[in-house]
Short mmCIF file of C-alpha atoms in Angstrom, two decimals:
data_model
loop_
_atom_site.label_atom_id
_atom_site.label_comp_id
_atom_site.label_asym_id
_atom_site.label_seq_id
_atom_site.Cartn_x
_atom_site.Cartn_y
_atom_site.Cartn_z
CA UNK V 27 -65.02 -176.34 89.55
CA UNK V 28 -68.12 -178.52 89.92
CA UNK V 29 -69.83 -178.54 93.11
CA UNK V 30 -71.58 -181.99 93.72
CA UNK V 31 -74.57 -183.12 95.68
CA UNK V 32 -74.98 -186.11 97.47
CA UNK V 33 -78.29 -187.83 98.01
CA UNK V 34 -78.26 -190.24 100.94
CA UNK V 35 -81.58 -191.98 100.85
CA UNK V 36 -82.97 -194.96 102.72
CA UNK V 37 -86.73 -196.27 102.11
CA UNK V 38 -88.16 -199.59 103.63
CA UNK V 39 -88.13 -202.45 101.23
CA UNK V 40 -91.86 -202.46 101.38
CA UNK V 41 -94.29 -201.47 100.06
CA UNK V 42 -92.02 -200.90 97.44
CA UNK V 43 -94.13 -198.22 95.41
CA UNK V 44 -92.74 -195.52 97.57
CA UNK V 45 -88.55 -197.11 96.80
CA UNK V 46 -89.35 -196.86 93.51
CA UNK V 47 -91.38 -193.50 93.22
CA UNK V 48 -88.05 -191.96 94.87
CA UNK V 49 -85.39 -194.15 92.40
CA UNK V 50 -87.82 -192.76 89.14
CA UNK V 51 -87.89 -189.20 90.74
CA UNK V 52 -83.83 -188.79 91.18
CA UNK V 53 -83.49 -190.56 87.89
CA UNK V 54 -85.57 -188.43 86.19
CA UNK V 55 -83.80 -185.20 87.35
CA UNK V 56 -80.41 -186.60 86.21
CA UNK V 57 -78.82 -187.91 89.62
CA UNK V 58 -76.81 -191.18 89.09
CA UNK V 59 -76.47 -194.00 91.94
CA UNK V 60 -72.97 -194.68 93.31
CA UNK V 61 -74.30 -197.06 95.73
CA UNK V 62 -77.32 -198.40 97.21
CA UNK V 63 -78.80 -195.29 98.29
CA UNK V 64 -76.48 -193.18 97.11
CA UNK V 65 -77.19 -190.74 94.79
CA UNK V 66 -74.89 -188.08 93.17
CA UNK V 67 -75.60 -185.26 91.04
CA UNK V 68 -73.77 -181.54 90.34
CA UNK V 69 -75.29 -178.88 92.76
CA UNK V 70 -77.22 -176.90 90.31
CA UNK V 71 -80.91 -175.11 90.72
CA UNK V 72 -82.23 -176.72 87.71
CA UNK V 73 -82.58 -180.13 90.33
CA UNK V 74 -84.15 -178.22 93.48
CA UNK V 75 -87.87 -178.59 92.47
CA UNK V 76 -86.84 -182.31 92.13
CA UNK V 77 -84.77 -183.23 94.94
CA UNK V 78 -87.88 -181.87 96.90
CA UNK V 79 -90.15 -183.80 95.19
CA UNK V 80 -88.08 -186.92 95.85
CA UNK V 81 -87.71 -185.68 99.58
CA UNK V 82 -91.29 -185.75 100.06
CA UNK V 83 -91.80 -189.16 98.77
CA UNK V 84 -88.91 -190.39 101.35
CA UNK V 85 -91.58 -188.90 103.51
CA UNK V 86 -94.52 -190.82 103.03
CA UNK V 87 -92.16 -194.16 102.69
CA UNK V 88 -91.41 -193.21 106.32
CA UNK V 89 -87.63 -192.99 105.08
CA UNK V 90 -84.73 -191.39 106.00
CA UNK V 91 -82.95 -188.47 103.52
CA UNK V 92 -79.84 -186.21 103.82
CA UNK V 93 -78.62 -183.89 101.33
CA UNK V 94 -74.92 -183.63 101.69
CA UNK V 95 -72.89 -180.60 99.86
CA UNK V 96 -70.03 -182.71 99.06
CA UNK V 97 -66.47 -181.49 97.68
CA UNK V 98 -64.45 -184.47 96.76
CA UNK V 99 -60.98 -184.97 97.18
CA UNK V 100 -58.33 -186.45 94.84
CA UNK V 101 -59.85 -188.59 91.99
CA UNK V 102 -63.30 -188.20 93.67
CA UNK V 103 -64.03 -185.45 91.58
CA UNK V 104 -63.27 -187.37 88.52
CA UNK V 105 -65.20 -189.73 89.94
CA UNK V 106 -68.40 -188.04 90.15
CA UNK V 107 -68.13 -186.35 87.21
CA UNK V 108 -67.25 -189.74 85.10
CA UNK V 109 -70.56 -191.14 86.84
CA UNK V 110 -73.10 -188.26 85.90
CA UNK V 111 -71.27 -187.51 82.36
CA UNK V 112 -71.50 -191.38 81.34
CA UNK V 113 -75.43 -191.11 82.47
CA UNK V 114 -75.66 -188.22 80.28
CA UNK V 115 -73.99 -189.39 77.16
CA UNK V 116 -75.83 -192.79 77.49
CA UNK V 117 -79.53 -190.70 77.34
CA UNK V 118 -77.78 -188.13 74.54
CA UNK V 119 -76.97 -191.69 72.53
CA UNK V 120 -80.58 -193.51 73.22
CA UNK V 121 -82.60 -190.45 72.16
CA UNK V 122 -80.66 -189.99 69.01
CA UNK V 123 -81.14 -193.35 67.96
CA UNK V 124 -84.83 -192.54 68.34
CA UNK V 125 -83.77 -189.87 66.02
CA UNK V 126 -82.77 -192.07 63.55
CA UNK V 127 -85.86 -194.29 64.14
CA UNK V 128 -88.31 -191.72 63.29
CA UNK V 129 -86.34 -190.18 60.19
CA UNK V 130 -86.33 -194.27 59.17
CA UNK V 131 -90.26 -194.17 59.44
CA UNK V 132 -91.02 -191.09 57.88
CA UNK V 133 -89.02 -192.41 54.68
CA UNK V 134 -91.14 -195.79 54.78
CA UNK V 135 -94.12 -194.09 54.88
CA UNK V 136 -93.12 -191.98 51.87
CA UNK V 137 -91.83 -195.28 50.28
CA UNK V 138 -95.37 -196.52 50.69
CA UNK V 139 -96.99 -193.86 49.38
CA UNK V 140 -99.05 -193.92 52.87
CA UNK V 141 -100.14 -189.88 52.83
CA UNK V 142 -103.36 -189.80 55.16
CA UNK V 143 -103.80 -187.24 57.78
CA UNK V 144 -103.91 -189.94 60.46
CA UNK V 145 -100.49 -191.49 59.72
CA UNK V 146 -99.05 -187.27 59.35
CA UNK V 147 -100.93 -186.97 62.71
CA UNK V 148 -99.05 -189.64 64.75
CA UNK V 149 -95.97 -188.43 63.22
CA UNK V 150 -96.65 -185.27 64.65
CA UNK V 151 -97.19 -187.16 68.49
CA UNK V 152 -94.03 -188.90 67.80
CA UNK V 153 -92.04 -185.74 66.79
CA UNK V 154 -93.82 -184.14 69.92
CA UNK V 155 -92.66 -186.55 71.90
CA UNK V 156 -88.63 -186.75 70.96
CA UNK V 157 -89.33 -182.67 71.41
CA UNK V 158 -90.15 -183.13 74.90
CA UNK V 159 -87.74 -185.94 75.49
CA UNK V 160 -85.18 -183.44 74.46
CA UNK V 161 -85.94 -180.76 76.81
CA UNK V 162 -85.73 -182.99 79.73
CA UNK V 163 -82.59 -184.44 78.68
CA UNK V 164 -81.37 -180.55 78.21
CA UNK V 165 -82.45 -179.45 81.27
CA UNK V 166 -80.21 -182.31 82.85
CA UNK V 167 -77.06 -181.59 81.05
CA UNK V 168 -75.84 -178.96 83.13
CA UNK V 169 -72.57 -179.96 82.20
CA UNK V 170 -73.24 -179.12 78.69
CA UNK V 171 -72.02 -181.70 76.56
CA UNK V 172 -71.29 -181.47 73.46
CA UNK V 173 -73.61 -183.90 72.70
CA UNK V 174 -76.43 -181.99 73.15
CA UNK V 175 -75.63 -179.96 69.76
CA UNK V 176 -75.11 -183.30 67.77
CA UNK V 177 -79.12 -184.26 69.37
CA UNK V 178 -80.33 -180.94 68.49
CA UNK V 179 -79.16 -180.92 64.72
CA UNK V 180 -81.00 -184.43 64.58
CA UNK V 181 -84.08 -183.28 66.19
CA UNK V 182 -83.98 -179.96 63.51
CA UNK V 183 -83.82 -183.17 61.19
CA UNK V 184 -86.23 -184.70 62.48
CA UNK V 185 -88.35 -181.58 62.08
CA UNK V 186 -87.69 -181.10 58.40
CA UNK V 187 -88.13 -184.74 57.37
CA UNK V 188 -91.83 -184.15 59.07
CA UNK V 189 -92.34 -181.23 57.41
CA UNK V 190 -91.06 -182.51 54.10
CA UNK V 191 -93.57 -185.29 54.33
CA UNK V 192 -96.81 -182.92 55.53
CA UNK V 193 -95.86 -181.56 52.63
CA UNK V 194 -96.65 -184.54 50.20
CA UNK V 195 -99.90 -185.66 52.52
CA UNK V 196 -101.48 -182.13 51.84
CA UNK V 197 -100.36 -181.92 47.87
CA UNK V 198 -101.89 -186.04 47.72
CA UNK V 199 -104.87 -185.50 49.80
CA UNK V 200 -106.08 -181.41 49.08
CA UNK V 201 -105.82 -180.66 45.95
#
């Protein structure tokens, strides 16, 4: 059984830099809002570092916070979970359409023949970047979808259609 966290956060309207600093810090550690200022995510230690992080910026909004263990009756379980899974599969989806993206522009670059260090180097940034993007979204998915293992066999495609290409750039370019 899941045990759930609830994140009970209110931050004056203005200025609104501190609002939103908390919102981008609890959505980047995976919690999901129920409600205005309501926040719910599985009790895990994977989220401590950032539920502090967010508590401090309550702080200096001059806000209020309270971190509730909560065990849900009923369908509230259900509930919860339905909430943080959906979050979860919606990121899983998004990145592996990114995937897909940079798999698509890899093969128009070969198409064009375009095999210059520069173009192989911000391939590389872009692969870097779905690499970290992955990682986050991993360390999230504490409820360990299955998901995850679709992303990761595109991102080990993603990895061989950049290598596949490097390829060609060094055999046009050194030879």
């Amino acid at each position: 059984m899941i045990e759930w966290l609830l994140v009970l956060v209110q931050v004056p309207a203005q200025p609104s830099r501190y609002r939103v600093a908390v919102w981008r810090e609890l959505r980047r550690i995976g919690a999901v809002p129920l409600s205005p200022g309501t926040w719910v995510l599985p009790s895990h230690p994977a989220f401590e570092e950032g539920l502090a992080r967010a508590e401090e910026l309550v702080a200096k909004g001059r806000g209020s916070w309270t971190l509730v263990d909560a065990a849900p009756r009923n369908l509230g379980a259900d509930t919860f979970r339905s909430a943080y899974e959906a979050a979860r599969l919606e990121e899983w989806a998004e990145f592996m359409a990114d995937c897909g993206k940079f798999e698509q522009e890899i093969a128009k670059e070969i198409s064009r023949e375009k095999f210059t260090f520069a173009e192989l180097e911000e391939e590389e940034q872009s692969l870097e970047r779905l690499r970290r993007w992955f990682r986050e979204l991993k360390s999230r998915d504490v409820l360990h979808l299955p998901q995850a293992g679709e992303a990761s066999d595109q991102l080990a495609g993603c990895t061989a259609a950049l290598e596949g290409y490097a390829a060609m750039v060094y055999d046009v370019t050194l030879p």
